[in-house]
Short mmCIF file of C-alpha atoms and ligand atoms in Angstrom, two decimals:
data_model
loop_
_atom_site.label_atom_id
_atom_site.label_comp_id
_atom_site.label_asym_id
_atom_site.label_seq_id
_atom_site.Cartn_x
_atom_site.Cartn_y
_atom_site.Cartn_z
CA MET E 1 -41.92 53.72 17.43
CA ILE E 2 -44.95 54.05 15.14
CA LYS E 3 -48.17 52.93 16.77
CA TRP E 4 -50.81 50.78 15.05
CA ALA E 5 -54.58 51.16 15.22
CA LEU E 6 -57.26 48.96 13.70
CA ILE E 7 -60.30 50.97 12.63
CA ILE E 8 -63.31 48.73 12.15
CA GLY E 9 -65.61 50.59 9.75
CA ALA E 10 -62.87 52.81 8.30
CA SER E 11 -64.95 52.88 5.12
CA GLY E 12 -67.81 54.66 6.91
CA ASP E 13 -68.11 58.42 7.21
CA ILE E 14 -67.02 58.65 10.86
CA GLY E 15 -64.44 55.87 10.43
CA THR E 16 -62.84 57.61 7.44
CA GLN E 17 -62.55 60.83 9.40
CA ILE E 18 -60.96 58.96 12.32
CA ALA E 19 -58.48 57.38 9.89
CA GLU E 20 -57.51 60.77 8.44
CA GLU E 21 -56.98 62.31 11.86
CA LEU E 22 -54.95 59.40 13.22
CA ALA E 23 -52.81 59.24 10.11
CA ALA E 24 -52.07 62.96 10.53
CA ASP E 25 -51.06 62.18 14.13
CA GLY E 26 -48.49 59.62 12.97
CA TRP E 27 -50.37 56.34 13.36
CA SER E 28 -50.11 53.37 11.04
CA LEU E 29 -53.53 51.87 10.36
CA TYR E 30 -55.38 48.72 9.51
CA LEU E 31 -58.37 50.04 7.56
CA HIS E 32 -61.35 47.72 7.77
CA TYR E 33 -64.23 47.73 5.31
CA PHE E 34 -67.17 45.46 4.61
CA LYS E 35 -68.77 46.34 1.23
CA SER E 36 -67.25 49.73 0.39
CA SER E 37 -64.14 48.38 -1.30
CA GLU E 38 -63.74 51.37 -3.64
CA ARG E 39 -63.96 53.88 -0.79
CA ALA E 40 -61.49 51.92 1.33
CA HIS E 41 -58.98 51.59 -1.51
CA GLN E 42 -59.20 55.32 -2.21
CA LEU E 43 -58.64 56.10 1.46
CA GLN E 44 -55.62 53.79 1.56
CA LYS E 45 -54.17 55.42 -1.56
CA LYS E 46 -54.72 58.94 -0.24
CA LEU E 47 -53.13 58.22 3.15
CA THR E 48 -50.20 56.31 1.65
CA MET E 49 -49.38 59.24 -0.63
CA LYS E 50 -49.72 61.79 2.15
CA PHE E 51 -47.94 59.89 4.93
CA ALA E 52 -45.29 57.84 3.18
CA ARG E 53 -43.45 56.76 6.35
CA GLN E 54 -46.53 55.08 7.83
CA ASP E 55 -48.32 51.92 6.71
CA PHE E 56 -51.98 51.62 5.74
CA LEU E 57 -53.26 48.09 5.30
CA LEU E 58 -56.74 47.11 4.14
CA VAL E 59 -58.68 44.37 5.90
CA GLN E 60 -62.11 43.18 4.77
CA ALA E 61 -64.66 41.38 6.94
CA ASP E 62 -68.38 40.92 7.46
CA LEU E 63 -68.76 41.11 11.24
CA THR E 64 -72.13 39.36 11.14
CA THR E 65 -70.30 36.10 10.39
CA ASP E 66 -68.68 33.76 12.90
CA GLN E 67 -65.38 33.41 11.07
CA ALA E 68 -64.79 37.18 10.65
CA VAL E 69 -62.79 37.65 13.84
CA ASP E 70 -60.39 34.76 13.19
CA GLU E 71 -59.80 35.95 9.64
CA LEU E 72 -59.22 39.51 10.80
CA SER E 73 -56.93 38.66 13.69
CA GLN E 74 -54.67 36.56 11.45
CA GLN E 75 -53.86 39.74 9.51
CA LEU E 76 -52.75 41.74 12.53
CA PHE E 77 -49.26 41.93 13.96
CA SER E 78 -48.61 45.03 16.11
CA LEU E 79 -51.71 46.59 17.67
CA ASP E 80 -51.98 49.51 20.08
CA ALA E 81 -55.56 50.68 19.53
CA LEU E 82 -58.80 49.07 18.52
CA ILE E 83 -61.52 51.43 17.30
CA PHE E 84 -65.01 50.23 16.49
CA ALA E 85 -66.75 52.63 14.10
CA GLN E 86 -68.94 50.13 12.25
CA GLY E 87 -72.67 50.00 12.69
CA THR E 88 -76.10 49.93 11.11
CA THR E 89 -79.54 50.45 12.55
CA ASN E 90 -82.95 48.96 11.90
CA TYR E 91 -85.78 51.49 11.89
CA GLY E 92 -89.26 50.34 12.93
CA LEU E 93 -91.32 49.04 15.81
CA PHE E 94 -89.51 46.49 17.96
CA GLN E 95 -92.41 44.07 17.69
CA LYS E 96 -91.80 43.92 13.93
CA LEU E 97 -88.02 43.50 14.15
CA PRO E 98 -87.20 40.03 12.75
CA ALA E 99 -85.19 37.93 15.21
CA ARG E 100 -82.61 37.29 12.48
CA GLU E 101 -82.03 41.04 11.99
CA MET E 102 -81.66 41.56 15.73
CA ALA E 103 -79.18 38.68 15.90
CA LYS E 104 -77.15 40.20 13.05
CA MET E 105 -77.04 43.57 14.81
CA VAL E 106 -75.89 41.93 18.04
CA GLN E 107 -73.26 39.86 16.24
CA MET E 108 -71.89 42.78 14.23
CA GLN E 109 -71.87 45.49 16.87
CA LEU E 110 -71.37 43.54 20.08
CA LEU E 111 -70.31 39.87 19.86
CA SER E 112 -67.72 40.12 17.09
CA PRO E 113 -66.09 43.21 18.64
CA LEU E 114 -65.94 41.53 22.05
CA HIS E 115 -64.43 38.39 20.52
CA LEU E 116 -61.88 40.52 18.66
CA ILE E 117 -60.94 42.14 21.96
CA GLN E 118 -60.39 38.70 23.50
CA VAL E 119 -58.07 37.54 20.75
CA THR E 120 -56.07 40.79 20.61
CA ALA E 121 -55.89 41.45 24.36
CA ASP E 122 -52.25 40.35 24.66
CA LYS E 123 -51.13 42.57 21.80
CA LEU E 124 -52.93 45.58 23.26
CA ALA E 125 -51.24 45.13 26.62
CA ILE E 126 -47.72 44.45 25.37
CA ASN E 127 -46.44 48.06 25.59
CA HIS E 128 -48.48 48.98 28.65
CA PHE E 129 -50.40 51.31 26.31
CA GLY E 130 -53.63 50.04 24.81
CA ARG E 131 -56.79 51.80 23.73
CA ILE E 132 -60.21 50.38 22.99
CA ILE E 133 -62.80 52.85 21.74
CA PHE E 134 -66.34 52.12 20.64
CA ILE E 135 -68.49 54.57 18.73
CA GLY E 136 -71.69 54.08 20.72
CA SER E 137 -74.75 56.30 20.64
CA ILE E 138 -76.80 58.61 22.80
CA TYR E 139 -79.54 56.02 22.22
CA GLY E 140 -77.51 53.55 24.27
CA GLY E 141 -77.90 55.97 27.19
CA VAL E 142 -81.47 57.23 26.81
CA GLY E 143 -83.06 54.71 24.43
CA SER E 144 -85.04 55.47 21.30
CA ALA E 145 -88.46 54.34 20.17
CA MET E 146 -88.28 52.76 16.69
CA GLU E 147 -84.61 51.89 17.26
CA VAL E 148 -84.99 49.64 20.28
CA GLY E 149 -82.65 46.90 19.03
CA TYR E 150 -79.95 49.42 18.10
CA SER E 151 -80.34 51.24 21.46
CA THR E 152 -79.96 47.90 23.27
CA VAL E 153 -76.75 47.02 21.48
CA LYS E 154 -75.25 50.48 22.04
CA GLY E 155 -76.17 50.39 25.73
CA ALA E 156 -74.47 47.00 26.02
CA LEU E 157 -71.24 48.52 24.70
CA SER E 158 -71.27 51.04 27.55
CA ALA E 159 -71.97 48.25 30.06
CA PHE E 160 -69.05 46.28 28.63
CA ALA E 161 -66.72 49.30 28.87
CA ASN E 162 -67.77 49.80 32.51
CA ALA E 163 -66.80 46.27 33.43
CA TYR E 164 -63.87 45.38 31.18
CA SER E 165 -62.06 48.67 31.88
CA LYS E 166 -61.65 47.44 35.48
CA GLU E 167 -60.05 44.18 34.38
CA VAL E 168 -57.41 45.75 32.15
CA ALA E 169 -56.63 49.09 33.82
CA SER E 170 -53.52 47.69 35.51
CA LEU E 171 -52.26 46.55 32.09
CA GLY E 172 -52.27 50.12 30.77
CA VAL E 173 -55.31 49.46 28.56
CA THR E 174 -58.25 51.88 28.59
CA VAL E 175 -61.78 51.17 27.35
CA ASN E 176 -64.17 53.99 26.48
CA VAL E 177 -67.24 54.79 24.41
CA ILE E 178 -67.77 57.93 22.37
CA ALA E 179 -71.53 58.25 22.10
CA PRO E 180 -72.67 60.73 19.42
CA GLY E 181 -76.09 62.25 19.03
CA ALA E 182 -77.04 62.90 15.39
CA VAL E 183 -74.13 63.03 12.95
CA ALA E 184 -74.31 64.21 9.33
CA THR E 185 -73.34 60.91 7.69
CA ARG E 186 -74.85 58.59 5.08
CA MET E 187 -76.39 56.58 7.95
CA ASN E 188 -79.03 59.32 8.22
CA ASN E 189 -79.74 59.42 4.49
CA MET E 190 -82.72 57.13 5.08
CA PHE E 191 -84.49 60.14 6.64
CA SER E 192 -85.93 62.89 4.42
CA PRO E 193 -84.45 66.42 4.54
CA THR E 194 -87.64 67.55 6.35
CA VAL E 195 -87.18 64.96 9.11
CA ARG E 196 -83.49 65.83 9.42
CA GLN E 197 -84.35 69.53 9.74
CA ALA E 198 -86.89 68.76 12.46
CA VAL E 199 -84.25 66.77 14.39
CA ALA E 200 -81.67 69.54 13.95
CA ALA E 201 -84.18 72.04 15.40
CA GLU E 202 -84.32 69.93 18.59
CA ILE E 203 -80.55 69.94 19.08
CA PRO E 204 -79.42 72.77 21.37
CA ALA E 205 -76.25 73.24 19.27
CA GLY E 206 -78.58 73.75 16.29
CA HIS E 207 -77.06 71.25 13.86
CA PHE E 208 -75.99 67.64 13.34
CA ALA E 209 -72.39 66.92 14.34
CA SER E 210 -69.83 66.67 11.59
CA SER E 211 -67.71 63.52 11.51
CA GLN E 212 -64.77 65.69 12.60
CA GLU E 213 -66.61 66.67 15.77
CA ILE E 214 -66.77 62.97 16.67
CA ALA E 215 -63.32 61.90 15.44
CA TYR E 216 -61.75 64.65 17.57
CA TRP E 217 -62.65 62.79 20.76
CA VAL E 218 -61.16 59.55 19.49
CA LYS E 219 -57.91 61.40 18.88
CA VAL E 220 -58.00 62.85 22.39
CA ILE E 221 -58.48 59.43 24.00
CA LEU E 222 -55.60 57.99 22.00
CA ALA E 223 -53.14 60.47 23.51
CA THR E 224 -50.70 59.05 26.06
CA GLU E 225 -51.83 61.80 28.44
CA ALA E 226 -55.39 60.37 28.38
CA ASP E 227 -54.27 57.22 30.21
CA TYR E 228 -56.37 57.97 33.31
CA LEU E 229 -59.70 58.08 31.46
CA THR E 230 -61.30 54.66 31.34
CA GLY E 231 -64.70 52.97 31.62
CA GLN E 232 -66.43 56.13 30.42
CA THR E 233 -69.17 56.84 27.94
CA ILE E 234 -68.70 60.36 26.61
CA TYR E 235 -71.84 61.83 25.08
CA VAL E 236 -71.04 64.12 22.16
CA THR E 237 -74.50 65.37 21.28
CA GLY E 238 -74.51 69.18 21.06
CA GLY E 239 -76.68 69.05 24.17
CA TRP E 240 -79.33 66.82 22.54
CA LEU E 241 -81.35 64.37 24.67
CA LYS E 242 -79.13 64.46 27.76
N1 NAP Y 301 -74.60 58.93 11.99
C1 NAP Y 301 -75.15 59.09 13.17
O1 NAP Y 301 -76.07 59.91 13.37
C2 NAP Y 301 -74.66 58.27 14.33
C3 NAP Y 301 -75.13 58.59 15.60
C4 NAP Y 301 -74.69 57.85 16.69
C5 NAP Y 301 -73.83 56.80 16.49
N2 NAP Y 301 -73.40 56.48 15.25
C6 NAP Y 301 -72.49 55.35 15.09
O2 NAP Y 301 -71.31 55.74 14.42
C7 NAP Y 301 -70.72 54.60 13.77
C8 NAP Y 301 -70.36 54.96 12.34
O3 NAP Y 301 -71.53 55.27 11.61
P1 NAP Y 301 -71.55 56.29 10.37
O4 NAP Y 301 -72.53 57.34 10.71
O5 NAP Y 301 -70.14 56.66 9.98
O6 NAP Y 301 -72.22 55.36 9.27
P2 NAP Y 301 -71.71 54.79 7.87
O7 NAP Y 301 -71.01 55.83 7.08
O8 NAP Y 301 -72.91 54.15 7.28
O9 NAP Y 301 -70.65 53.66 8.27
C9 NAP Y 301 -71.03 52.39 8.68
C10 NAP Y 301 -69.82 51.46 8.70
O10 NAP Y 301 -70.23 50.17 9.16
C11 NAP Y 301 -69.68 49.19 8.30
N3 NAP Y 301 -70.49 47.97 8.28
C12 NAP Y 301 -71.79 47.85 7.88
N4 NAP Y 301 -72.17 46.56 7.94
C13 NAP Y 301 -71.09 45.85 8.37
C14 NAP Y 301 -70.83 44.46 8.61
N5 NAP Y 301 -71.79 43.52 8.42
N6 NAP Y 301 -69.61 44.08 9.04
C15 NAP Y 301 -68.64 45.01 9.24
N7 NAP Y 301 -68.81 46.33 9.03
C16 NAP Y 301 -70.02 46.75 8.59
C17 NAP Y 301 -69.67 49.86 6.94
O11 NAP Y 301 -68.79 49.17 6.04
P3 NAP Y 301 -68.96 49.25 4.42
O12 NAP Y 301 -69.38 50.64 4.09
O13 NAP Y 301 -67.59 48.92 3.92
O14 NAP Y 301 -69.97 48.22 4.02
C18 NAP Y 301 -69.18 51.26 7.33
O15 NAP Y 301 -67.78 51.26 7.43
C19 NAP Y 301 -71.74 53.46 13.92
O16 NAP Y 301 -71.39 52.64 15.01
C20 NAP Y 301 -73.03 54.20 14.27
O17 NAP Y 301 -73.91 53.38 15.00
C21 NAP Y 301 -73.80 57.19 14.15
#
């Protein structure tokens, strides 16, 4: 039986890579996007041509809005895995972070995902195989100056995985966080090449992760054989900051 995963943020760099790897592993996918309609449509087209026996459905939603989860969940039928690869940060001193921006970050990266988990919990448990994976961040573990709001939200995801994994373990559902360090994606385009080079020089592995180096761990956790790993935050940082 073909399994179904919903990738929130499939239009992002890491999300797209996750989609490609899961499709190659035989999954059917709901591909979520927010603004990057063109990118999402191209991904759908590419995967449909390459893996004709699987299904690839597009779903659009702005997770900062209250109605997003209800709209999304109405478009789902089967669901075996829920992968959260959406996210944005806000760079600057915490004192200057507008309350509205903080609230949007919390809604998009924490509250909407948690609500989506509530409304899809029965589907995820139906086959005694369910996977919930968040793309968190090393900043959720160690914290970062100038990204205090973002660090807070990412840390909360790990706290949620700690607790919720215990509630659903007996249902065959696992809950984990993959927490990258610095990844070479468009999210880091706001930093100049000089700043990015300085960061890379601090990373013991000597370079930013590729999206593949993050997506690999998602694939591993989705394996049936990974059923005993739950409630974990796995730091994939090339040795940086831990
Ligand atoms: N890059 C890094 O160094 C790094 C490090 C640690 C953790 N992470 C985490 O990795 C994940 C993926 O990031 P990335 O590097 O792949 O960045 P990215 O390419 O910028 O992708 C961001 C994704 O978030 C989606 N998104 C933005 N606003 C949204 C909203 N209001 N509602 C729903 N979705 C929204 C985007 O959708 P559209 O494009 O369709 O608008 C896109 O799919 C994020 O959780 C990020 O925090 C990244």
